[in-house]
Tab-separated table of C-alpha atoms and ligand atoms in Angstrom:
chain	number	residue	atom	x	y	z
A	1	MET	CA	98.536	168.673	-7.878
A	2	PRO	CA	100.451	167.418	-10.954
A	3	ASP	CA	98.248	165.630	-13.463
A	4	SER	CA	98.969	161.924	-13.010
A	5	ARG	CA	97.195	160.881	-16.196
A	6	LEU	CA	99.141	159.198	-18.990
A	7	ARG	CA	100.014	161.586	-21.810
A	8	LEU	CA	100.405	159.556	-24.980
A	9	ARG	CA	101.702	160.524	-28.409
A	10	ILE	CA	99.047	159.035	-30.657
A	11	ALA	CA	99.124	158.137	-34.344
A	12	VAL	CA	95.660	157.831	-35.905
A	13	PHE	CA	95.423	155.517	-38.927
A	14	VAL	CA	92.711	156.303	-41.494
A	15	SER	CA	91.701	155.055	-44.958
A	16	GLY	CA	88.628	157.145	-45.701
A	17	GLY	CA	86.557	160.135	-44.630
A	18	GLY	CA	88.050	160.307	-41.137
A	19	THR	CA	84.951	161.265	-39.121
A	20	ASN	CA	86.371	159.272	-36.196
A	21	LEU	CA	89.619	161.222	-36.538
A	22	GLN	CA	87.609	164.450	-36.571
A	23	ALA	CA	85.844	163.352	-33.378
A	24	LEU	CA	89.267	162.897	-31.757
A	25	ILE	CA	90.489	166.285	-33.026
A	26	ASP	CA	87.362	167.946	-31.621
A	27	GLY	CA	87.537	165.886	-28.422
A	28	LYS	CA	91.134	166.925	-27.775
A	29	ARG	CA	90.174	170.572	-28.243
A	30	GLU	CA	87.242	170.130	-25.831
A	31	GLY	CA	89.471	168.482	-23.222
A	32	ALA	CA	87.934	164.977	-23.500
A	33	PHE	CA	91.499	163.622	-23.280
A	34	GLN	CA	94.950	165.212	-22.979
A	35	SER	CA	97.126	162.965	-25.129
A	36	ASP	CA	98.578	164.415	-28.314
A	37	LEU	CA	97.379	163.521	-31.805
A	38	ALA	CA	100.925	163.549	-33.125
A	39	LEU	CA	100.554	161.913	-36.557
A	40	VAL	CA	97.878	160.784	-39.029
A	41	VAL	CA	98.771	157.796	-41.215
A	42	SER	CA	96.918	156.572	-44.279
A	43	ASN	CA	97.375	153.843	-46.861
A	44	LYS	CA	95.305	156.000	-49.274
A	45	PRO	CA	96.816	159.309	-50.437
A	46	GLU	CA	93.336	160.530	-51.338
A	47	ALA	CA	91.801	159.813	-47.905
A	48	TYR	CA	89.892	162.878	-46.723
A	49	GLY	CA	91.115	162.072	-43.218
A	50	LEU	CA	94.524	163.417	-44.331
A	51	GLU	CA	92.895	166.733	-45.216
A	52	ARG	CA	91.249	166.848	-41.784
A	53	ALA	CA	94.715	166.323	-40.259
A	54	ARG	CA	96.235	169.109	-42.342
A	55	GLN	CA	93.433	171.485	-41.342
A	56	ALA	CA	94.137	170.632	-37.695
A	57	GLY	CA	97.891	171.131	-38.140
A	58	ILE	CA	98.690	167.448	-37.530
A	59	PRO	CA	101.621	165.891	-39.481
A	60	THR	CA	100.618	163.196	-41.973
A	61	PHE	CA	102.317	160.129	-43.452
A	62	VAL	CA	101.138	158.181	-46.502
A	63	GLU	CA	102.332	154.580	-46.579
A	64	GLY	CA	104.173	153.144	-49.539
A	65	GLY	CA	106.727	155.859	-49.961
A	66	ASP	CA	110.491	155.592	-49.422
A	67	LYS	CA	110.395	155.796	-45.651
A	68	SER	CA	109.064	152.862	-43.685
A	69	LEU	CA	105.979	153.282	-41.561
A	70	ILE	CA	107.890	152.187	-38.481
A	71	GLN	CA	110.527	154.844	-39.112
A	72	ALA	CA	107.822	157.519	-39.438
A	73	LEU	CA	106.273	156.415	-36.129
A	74	GLU	CA	109.679	156.534	-34.430
A	75	ASP	CA	110.476	159.934	-35.939
A	76	HIS	CA	107.276	161.262	-34.325
A	77	GLU	CA	107.956	159.377	-31.058
A	78	ILE	CA	104.596	157.617	-31.317
A	79	ASP	CA	103.721	155.371	-28.360
A	80	PHE	CA	100.056	154.611	-29.106
A	81	ILE	CA	98.065	153.845	-32.257
A	82	VAL	CA	94.348	154.325	-32.953
A	83	LEU	CA	92.884	152.633	-36.044
A	84	ALA	CA	89.929	154.776	-37.113
A	85	GLY	CA	88.402	153.603	-40.361
A	86	TYR	CA	91.696	151.997	-41.373
A	87	LEU	CA	91.088	149.214	-43.890
A	88	LYS	CA	94.415	147.421	-43.959
A	89	ILE	CA	95.674	144.526	-41.841
A	90	ILE	CA	98.406	145.561	-39.393
A	91	GLY	CA	101.769	143.924	-40.247
A	92	GLN	CA	103.539	141.603	-37.838
A	93	ASP	CA	106.417	144.036	-37.235
A	94	LEU	CA	104.049	146.816	-36.221
A	95	LEU	CA	102.052	144.437	-34.026
A	96	GLU	CA	105.198	143.253	-32.241
A	97	LYS	CA	106.333	146.795	-31.568
A	98	TYR	CA	102.952	148.224	-30.520
A	99	GLN	CA	100.702	145.309	-29.494
A	100	GLY	CA	98.875	146.259	-26.324
A	101	ARG	CA	99.025	149.869	-27.527
A	102	ILE	CA	96.899	149.668	-30.665
A	103	ILE	CA	93.115	150.064	-30.483
A	104	ASN	CA	90.469	149.879	-33.196
A	105	ILE	CA	86.903	151.156	-33.484
A	106	HIS	CA	84.507	148.701	-35.102
A	107	PRO	CA	80.887	149.524	-36.066
A	108	SER	CA	79.176	146.486	-34.468
A	109	LEU	CA	78.792	144.738	-31.119
A	110	LEU	CA	81.768	142.385	-31.498
A	111	PRO	CA	82.233	139.489	-31.730
A	112	ALA	CA	79.042	139.725	-33.796
A	113	TYR	CA	79.521	141.044	-37.327
A	114	GLY	CA	83.299	141.208	-37.107
A	115	GLY	CA	86.238	139.556	-38.802
A	116	MET	CA	87.668	139.525	-42.305
A	117	GLY	CA	85.539	141.405	-44.825
A	118	MET	CA	83.202	142.910	-42.213
A	119	TYR	CA	83.794	146.675	-42.452
A	120	GLY	CA	81.939	149.878	-43.352
A	121	LEU	CA	78.424	149.580	-44.775
A	122	ARG	CA	78.741	145.791	-45.182
A	123	VAL	CA	78.450	145.457	-41.404
A	124	HIS	CA	75.184	147.386	-41.291
A	125	GLU	CA	73.766	145.592	-44.341
A	126	ALA	CA	74.279	142.254	-42.563
A	127	VAL	CA	72.774	143.601	-39.307
A	128	PHE	CA	69.775	145.020	-41.212
A	129	LYS	CA	69.268	141.815	-43.227
A	130	ASN	CA	69.186	139.768	-40.018
A	131	GLY	CA	66.615	142.082	-38.441
A	132	GLU	CA	68.695	142.789	-35.347
A	133	ASP	CA	67.060	144.921	-32.641
A	134	PHE	CA	70.388	146.307	-31.442
A	135	SER	CA	73.743	147.296	-32.829
A	136	GLY	CA	76.536	149.512	-31.609
A	137	ALA	CA	80.207	150.393	-31.563
A	138	THR	CA	83.150	148.462	-30.110
A	139	VAL	CA	86.613	149.689	-29.144
A	140	HIS	CA	89.084	146.805	-28.816
A	141	PHE	CA	92.800	146.100	-28.681
A	142	VAL	CA	94.284	145.014	-31.999
A	143	THR	CA	95.889	141.567	-32.300
A	144	GLU	CA	96.771	139.393	-35.261
A	145	GLU	CA	93.179	138.109	-35.217
A	146	VAL	CA	91.026	140.587	-37.192
A	147	ASP	CA	88.573	142.248	-34.741
A	148	GLY	CA	89.521	139.590	-32.173
A	149	GLY	CA	91.414	141.552	-29.519
A	150	HIS	CA	90.227	142.200	-25.943
A	151	ILE	CA	87.180	144.475	-25.907
A	152	ILE	CA	87.685	147.771	-24.060
A	153	LEU	CA	84.150	149.190	-24.304
A	154	GLN	CA	80.929	148.918	-26.274
A	155	LEU	CA	78.072	151.370	-26.771
A	156	LYS	CA	74.778	149.711	-27.699
A	157	THR	CA	71.776	151.297	-29.439
A	158	ASN	CA	68.265	150.200	-30.356
A	159	ILE	CA	67.948	150.101	-34.140
A	160	ARG	CA	64.330	148.818	-34.426
A	161	LYS	CA	63.268	152.080	-36.053
A	162	ALA	CA	66.166	152.146	-38.565
A	163	SER	CA	64.677	151.858	-42.053
A	164	SER	CA	67.909	151.036	-43.911
A	165	PRO	CA	71.542	149.971	-43.442
A	166	GLU	CA	72.533	153.615	-44.013
A	167	ALA	CA	70.268	154.680	-41.133
A	168	ILE	CA	71.965	152.118	-38.869
A	169	GLN	CA	75.381	153.317	-40.052
A	170	LYS	CA	74.511	156.911	-39.141
A	171	GLN	CA	73.204	155.888	-35.709
A	172	VAL	CA	76.271	153.739	-34.981
A	173	LEU	CA	78.794	156.292	-36.270
A	174	ARG	CA	77.639	158.776	-33.610
A	175	LEU	CA	78.358	156.127	-30.954
A	176	GLU	CA	81.772	155.395	-32.468
A	177	HIS	CA	82.791	159.004	-32.033
A	178	VAL	CA	81.798	158.962	-28.343
A	179	ALA	CA	83.284	155.505	-27.707
A	180	LEU	CA	86.702	156.388	-29.080
A	181	LYS	CA	87.055	159.529	-26.983
A	182	LEU	CA	85.843	157.693	-23.869
A	183	ALA	CA	88.284	154.820	-24.441
A	184	LEU	CA	91.222	157.245	-24.651
A	185	SER	CA	90.097	158.982	-21.479
A	186	LEU	CA	89.866	155.640	-19.615
A	187	ILE	CA	93.323	154.643	-20.892
A	188	GLU	CA	94.838	157.936	-19.708
A	189	GLU	CA	93.313	157.434	-16.276
A	190	GLU	CA	94.766	153.900	-16.379
A	191	ASP	CA	91.353	152.413	-15.726
A	192	ILE	CA	92.178	150.416	-18.852
A	193	GLU	CA	95.646	148.877	-18.652
A	194	ILE	CA	97.962	149.124	-21.638
A	195	ARG	CA	101.336	147.458	-22.190
A	196	THR	CA	104.459	149.243	-20.985
A	197	PHE	CA	106.074	150.721	-24.080
A	198	VAL	CA	109.755	150.170	-24.843
A	199	ARG	CA	110.584	152.784	-27.485
A	200	ASN	CA	113.601	151.149	-29.078
A	201	ARG	CA	111.991	147.739	-29.284
B	1	GRF	C1	83.374	153.679	-39.639
B	1	GRF	O1	82.203	152.896	-39.719
B	1	GRF	C2	84.357	152.994	-38.725
B	1	GRF	O2	83.765	152.254	-37.699
B	1	GRF	C3	85.001	152.039	-39.619
B	1	GRF	O3	85.238	152.808	-40.785
B	1	GRF	C4	84.100	153.647	-40.984
B	1	GRF	C5	84.522	155.017	-41.470
B	1	GRF	O4	85.101	155.709	-40.434
B	1	GRF	N1	86.164	151.473	-38.985
B	1	GRF	P1	85.635	157.226	-40.643
B	1	GRF	O5	84.427	158.080	-40.939
B	1	GRF	O6	86.595	157.193	-41.820
B	1	GRF	O7	86.275	157.571	-39.346
């Protein structure tokens, strides 16, 4: 029985340590999804996520060089983008070409604690300061509105026992890793609908 699941060629965009990227690398190896991690992009040449890609044998591309990002994506026949700790706003040209095929992982239960300026530890500091009982991870489609796209899935956790923003961050990061792999698996099974991709668009 041929496998009817979608097989995507994914570019993962990182800006920092890349633990979400590592979760995808490990998940692919464990069979959590079948799509190919075909390129890792970063806006920061020093991002450790690029080193993780190199260790996994995945091609990398650092923005800002001579070649345009779009050209690099086309050269690697990318048809899906995962933002994983990527701290730059997606340009209009990229959005037009890939909207409906770009997802992001955010470390809160959106729409709470989302939007411009809400990223990394800042999210957990705000959650901790407000004494929230719960937090979690959200995977959503990327649109021009920061953290505003349609929500694909959320994983929620009780943080009453967390004694600091760092403790919340650690608890939520584990959920992010699971959520991202699960979202890709649902997309491959087409339980989550994505836009039809026109390569030369
Ligand atoms: C994580 O909190 C992620 O949700 C956010 O960036 C942080 C770092 O992610 N988008 P990573 O360890 O670089 O994957």
